[in-house]
Each structure stands twice: as structure tokens, then as C-alpha cells.
Coordinates of N, CA, C and O in Angstrom, one line a residue:
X187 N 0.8 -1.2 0.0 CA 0.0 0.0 0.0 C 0.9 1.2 0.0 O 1.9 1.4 0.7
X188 N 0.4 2.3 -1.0 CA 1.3 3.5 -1.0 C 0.3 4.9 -0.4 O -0.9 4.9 -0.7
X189 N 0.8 5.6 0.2 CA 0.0 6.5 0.8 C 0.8 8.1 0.7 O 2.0 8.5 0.9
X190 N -0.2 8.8 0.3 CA 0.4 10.1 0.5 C 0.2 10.6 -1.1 O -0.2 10.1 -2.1
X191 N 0.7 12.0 -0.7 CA 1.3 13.0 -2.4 C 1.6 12.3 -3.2 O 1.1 12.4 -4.3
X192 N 2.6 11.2 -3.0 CA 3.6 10.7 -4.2 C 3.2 9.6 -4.0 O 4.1 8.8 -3.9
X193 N 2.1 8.9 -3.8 CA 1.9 7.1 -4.0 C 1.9 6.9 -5.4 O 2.3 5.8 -5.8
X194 N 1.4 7.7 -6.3 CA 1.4 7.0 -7.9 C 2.6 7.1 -8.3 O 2.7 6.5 -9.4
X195 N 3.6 7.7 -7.9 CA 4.9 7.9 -8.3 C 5.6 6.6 -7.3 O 6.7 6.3 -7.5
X196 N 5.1 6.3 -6.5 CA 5.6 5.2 -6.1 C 5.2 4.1 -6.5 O 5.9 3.1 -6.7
X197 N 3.8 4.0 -6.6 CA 3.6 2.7 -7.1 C 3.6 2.7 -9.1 O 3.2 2.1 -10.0
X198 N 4.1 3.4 -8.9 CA 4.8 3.4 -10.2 C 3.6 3.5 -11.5 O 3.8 3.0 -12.6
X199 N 2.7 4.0 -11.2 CA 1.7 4.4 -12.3 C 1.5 6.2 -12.9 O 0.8 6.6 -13.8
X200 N 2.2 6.9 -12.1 CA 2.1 7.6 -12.6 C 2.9 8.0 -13.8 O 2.6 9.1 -14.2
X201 N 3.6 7.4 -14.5 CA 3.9 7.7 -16.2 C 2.9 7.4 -17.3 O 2.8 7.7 -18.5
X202 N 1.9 6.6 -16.2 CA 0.7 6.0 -17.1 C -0.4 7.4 -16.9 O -1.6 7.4 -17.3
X203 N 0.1 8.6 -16.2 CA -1.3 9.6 -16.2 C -2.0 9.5 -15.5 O -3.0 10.2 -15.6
X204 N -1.9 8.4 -14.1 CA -3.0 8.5 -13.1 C -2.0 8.9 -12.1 O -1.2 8.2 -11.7
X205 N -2.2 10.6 -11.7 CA -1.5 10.7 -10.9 C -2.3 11.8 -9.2 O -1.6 12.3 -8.3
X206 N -4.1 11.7 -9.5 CA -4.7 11.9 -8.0 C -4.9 11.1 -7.1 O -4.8 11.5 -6.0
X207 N -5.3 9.3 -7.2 CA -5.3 9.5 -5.9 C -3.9 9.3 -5.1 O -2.8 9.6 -5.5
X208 N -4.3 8.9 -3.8 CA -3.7 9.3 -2.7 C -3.3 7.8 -1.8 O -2.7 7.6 -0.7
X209 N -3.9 7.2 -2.5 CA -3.7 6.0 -1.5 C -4.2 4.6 -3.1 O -5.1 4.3 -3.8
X210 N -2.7 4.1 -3.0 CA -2.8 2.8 -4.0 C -2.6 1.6 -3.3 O -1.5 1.4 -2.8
X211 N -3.5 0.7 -3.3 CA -3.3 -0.5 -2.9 C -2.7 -1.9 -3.8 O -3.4 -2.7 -4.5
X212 N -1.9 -1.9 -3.7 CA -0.9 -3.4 -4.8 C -0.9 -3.9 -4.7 O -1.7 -4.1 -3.9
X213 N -0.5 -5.3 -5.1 CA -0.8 -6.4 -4.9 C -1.2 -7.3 -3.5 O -0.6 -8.0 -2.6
X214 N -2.7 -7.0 -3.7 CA -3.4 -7.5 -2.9 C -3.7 -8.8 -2.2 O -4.2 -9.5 -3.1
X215 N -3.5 -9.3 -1.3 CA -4.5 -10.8 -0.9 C -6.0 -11.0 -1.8 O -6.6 -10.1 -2.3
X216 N -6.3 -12.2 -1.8 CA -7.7 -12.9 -1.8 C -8.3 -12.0 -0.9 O -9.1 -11.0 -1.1
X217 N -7.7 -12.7 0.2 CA -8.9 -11.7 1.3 C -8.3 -10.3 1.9 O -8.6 -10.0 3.1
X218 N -7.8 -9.7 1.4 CA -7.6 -7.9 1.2 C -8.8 -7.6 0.5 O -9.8 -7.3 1.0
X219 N -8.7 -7.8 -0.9 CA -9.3 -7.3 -2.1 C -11.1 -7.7 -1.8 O -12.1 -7.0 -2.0
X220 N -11.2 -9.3 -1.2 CA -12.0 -9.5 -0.3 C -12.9 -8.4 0.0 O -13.8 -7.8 -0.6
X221 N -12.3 -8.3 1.5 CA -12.6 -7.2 2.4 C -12.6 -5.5 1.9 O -13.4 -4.7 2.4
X222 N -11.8 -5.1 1.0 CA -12.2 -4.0 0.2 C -13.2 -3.9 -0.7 O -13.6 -2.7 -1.1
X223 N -13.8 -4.8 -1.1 CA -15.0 -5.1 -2.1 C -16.4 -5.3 -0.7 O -17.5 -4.7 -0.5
X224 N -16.0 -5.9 -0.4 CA -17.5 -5.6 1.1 C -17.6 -4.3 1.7 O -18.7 -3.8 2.1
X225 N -16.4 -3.8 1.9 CA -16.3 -2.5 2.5 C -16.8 -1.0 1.6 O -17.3 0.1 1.9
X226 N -16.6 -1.5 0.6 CA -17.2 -0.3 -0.6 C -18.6 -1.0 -0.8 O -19.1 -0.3 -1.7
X227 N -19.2 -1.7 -0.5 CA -20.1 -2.0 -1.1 C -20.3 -2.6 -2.8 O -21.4 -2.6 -3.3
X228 N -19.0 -3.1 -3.4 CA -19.1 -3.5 -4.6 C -19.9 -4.5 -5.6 O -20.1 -4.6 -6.9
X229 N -20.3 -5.0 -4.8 CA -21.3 -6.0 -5.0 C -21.9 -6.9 -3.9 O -22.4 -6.5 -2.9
X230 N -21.8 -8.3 -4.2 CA -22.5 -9.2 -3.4 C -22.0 -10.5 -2.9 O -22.3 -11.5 -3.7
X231 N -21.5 -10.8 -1.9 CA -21.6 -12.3 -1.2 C -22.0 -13.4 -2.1 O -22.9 -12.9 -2.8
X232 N -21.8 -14.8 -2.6 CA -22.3 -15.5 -2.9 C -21.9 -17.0 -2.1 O -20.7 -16.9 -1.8
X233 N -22.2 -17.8 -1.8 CA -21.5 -19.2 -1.2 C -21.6 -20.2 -2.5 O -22.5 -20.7 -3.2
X234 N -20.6 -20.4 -2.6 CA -20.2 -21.7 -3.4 C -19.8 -23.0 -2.5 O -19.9 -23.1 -1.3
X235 N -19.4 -23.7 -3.2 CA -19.0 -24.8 -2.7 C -17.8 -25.6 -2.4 O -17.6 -26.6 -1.8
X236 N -17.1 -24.8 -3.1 CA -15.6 -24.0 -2.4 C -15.7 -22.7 -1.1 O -14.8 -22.1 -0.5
X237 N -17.1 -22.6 -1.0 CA -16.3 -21.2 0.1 C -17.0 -19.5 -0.4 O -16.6 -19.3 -1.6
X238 N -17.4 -18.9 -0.2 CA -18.1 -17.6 -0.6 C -16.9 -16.6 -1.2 O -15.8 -16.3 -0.9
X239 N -17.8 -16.2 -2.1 CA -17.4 -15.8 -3.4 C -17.9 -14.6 -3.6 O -19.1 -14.4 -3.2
X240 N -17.2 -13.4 -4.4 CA -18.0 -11.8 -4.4 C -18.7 -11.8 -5.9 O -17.9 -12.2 -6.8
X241 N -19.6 -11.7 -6.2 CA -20.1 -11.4 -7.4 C -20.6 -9.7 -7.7 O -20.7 -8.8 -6.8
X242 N -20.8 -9.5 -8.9 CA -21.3 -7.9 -9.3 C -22.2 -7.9 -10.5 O -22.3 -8.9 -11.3
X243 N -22.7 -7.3 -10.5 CA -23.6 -7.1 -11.7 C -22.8 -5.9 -12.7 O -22.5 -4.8 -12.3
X244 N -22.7 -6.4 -13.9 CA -22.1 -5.7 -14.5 C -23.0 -4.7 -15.5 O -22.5 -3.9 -16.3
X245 N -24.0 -4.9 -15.3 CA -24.9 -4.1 -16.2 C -25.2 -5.0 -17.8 O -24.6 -5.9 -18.2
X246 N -26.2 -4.3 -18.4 CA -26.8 -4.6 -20.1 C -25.3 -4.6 -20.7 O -25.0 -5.5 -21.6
X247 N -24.4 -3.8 -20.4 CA -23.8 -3.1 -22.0 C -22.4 -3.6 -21.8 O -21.6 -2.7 -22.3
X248 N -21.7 -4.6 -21.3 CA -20.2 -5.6 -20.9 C -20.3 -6.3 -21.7 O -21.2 -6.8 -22.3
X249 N -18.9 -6.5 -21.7 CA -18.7 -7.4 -23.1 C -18.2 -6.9 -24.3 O -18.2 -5.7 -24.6
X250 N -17.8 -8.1 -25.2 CA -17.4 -7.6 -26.6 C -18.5 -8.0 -27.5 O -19.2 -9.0 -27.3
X251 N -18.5 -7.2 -28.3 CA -19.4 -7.1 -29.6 C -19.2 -8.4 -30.4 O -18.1 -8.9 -30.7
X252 N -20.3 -8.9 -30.6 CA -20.5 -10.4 -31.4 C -19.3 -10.3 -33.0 O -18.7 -11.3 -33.6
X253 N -19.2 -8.9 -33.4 CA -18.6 -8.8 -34.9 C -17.1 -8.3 -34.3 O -16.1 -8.0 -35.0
X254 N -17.1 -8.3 -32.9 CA -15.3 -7.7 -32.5 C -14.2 -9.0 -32.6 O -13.5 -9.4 -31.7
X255 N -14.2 -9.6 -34.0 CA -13.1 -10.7 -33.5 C -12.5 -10.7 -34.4 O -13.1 -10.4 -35.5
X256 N -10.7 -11.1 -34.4 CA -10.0 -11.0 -34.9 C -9.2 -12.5 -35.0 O -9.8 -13.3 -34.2
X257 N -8.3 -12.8 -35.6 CA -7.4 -14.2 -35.6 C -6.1 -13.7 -35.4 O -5.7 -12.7 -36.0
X258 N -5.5 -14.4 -34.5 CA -4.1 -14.3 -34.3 C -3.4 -15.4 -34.7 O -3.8 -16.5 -34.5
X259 N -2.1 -15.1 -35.5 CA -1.6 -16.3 -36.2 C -0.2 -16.4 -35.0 O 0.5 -15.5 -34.5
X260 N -0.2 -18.2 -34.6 CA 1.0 -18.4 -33.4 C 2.0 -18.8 -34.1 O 1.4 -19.9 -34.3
X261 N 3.2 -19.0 -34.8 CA 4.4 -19.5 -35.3 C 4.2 -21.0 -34.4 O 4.3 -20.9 -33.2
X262 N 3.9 -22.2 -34.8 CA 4.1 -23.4 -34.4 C 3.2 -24.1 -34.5 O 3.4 -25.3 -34.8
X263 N 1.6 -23.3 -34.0 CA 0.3 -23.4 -34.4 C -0.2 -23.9 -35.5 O -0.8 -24.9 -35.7
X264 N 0.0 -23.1 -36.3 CA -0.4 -23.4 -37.3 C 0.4 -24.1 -38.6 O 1.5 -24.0 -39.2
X265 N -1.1 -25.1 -38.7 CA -1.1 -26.2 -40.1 C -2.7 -26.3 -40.4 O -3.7 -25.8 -40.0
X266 N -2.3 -27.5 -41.5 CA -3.8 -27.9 -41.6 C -4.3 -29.0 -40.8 O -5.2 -29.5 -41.3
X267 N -3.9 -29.4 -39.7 CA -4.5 -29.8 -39.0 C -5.3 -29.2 -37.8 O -6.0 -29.9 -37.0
X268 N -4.9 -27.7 -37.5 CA -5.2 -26.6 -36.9 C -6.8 -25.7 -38.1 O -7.3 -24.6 -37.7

């Protein structure tokens, strides 16, 4: 966790242009990120069967577009048996 004036410059985001807030949290625990997502109210509790789990509703409009796809060619991948 970085705190203060310079936490994006410490946590090393600010070349990326995010340079207001004031408090960056880094590489997080399970149960950090956890407990930060209950604490903001992010969403919702769920129990699985492994153990409870956070879920969100992401709204109508997430996701990629049915016509957004492209092919990527891998050097090794490909033949015609691919």
C-alpha cells in the first residue's frame, strides 16, 4: 500500500497519467481485495462450494461485440490440422 502526495509515483503508475489518488493499494491478498470489495459496497456475497465468493452485476452493455473478432496467427500453431 502506497500512501500520501507521491503514492502514484511510487507505485509506479504515474507515467501512465494517473497521478490523483492518494492511496494505492498493490498487490493484494484474496482476502484484502475481499474485504475491500465488502467495505465499498461492490457488490455481493455468494456461497459456493468452495467457500463464498463476491459477485457484481455488470450491467446490459459488458462485453465484446459479437462482430469484434480477430485471428491471431502463433508461429508453431499453425497447419492444416489446426
Amino acid at each position: 500500500t502506497f500512501t500520501g502526495s507521491d503514492a502514484c509515483e511510487a507505485a509506479g503508475i504515474a507515467g501512465l497519467g494517473i497521478t490523483s489518488p492518494s492511496t494505492i493499494y498493490k498487490n493484494q491478498t484474496f482476502e484484502q481485495l475481499f474485504q475491500h470489495e465488502v467495505a465499498n459496497n461492490e457488490g455481493k456475497i455468494a456461497s459456493a462450494e468452495y467457500g463464498e465468493t463476491f459477485t457484481v452485476d455488470t450491467g446490459k452493455f459488458t462485453g465484446r461485440s459479437p462482430k469484434d473478432k480477430w485471428i491471431v496467427k502463433n508461429i508453431g500453431s499453425d497447419s492444416d490440422a489446426n
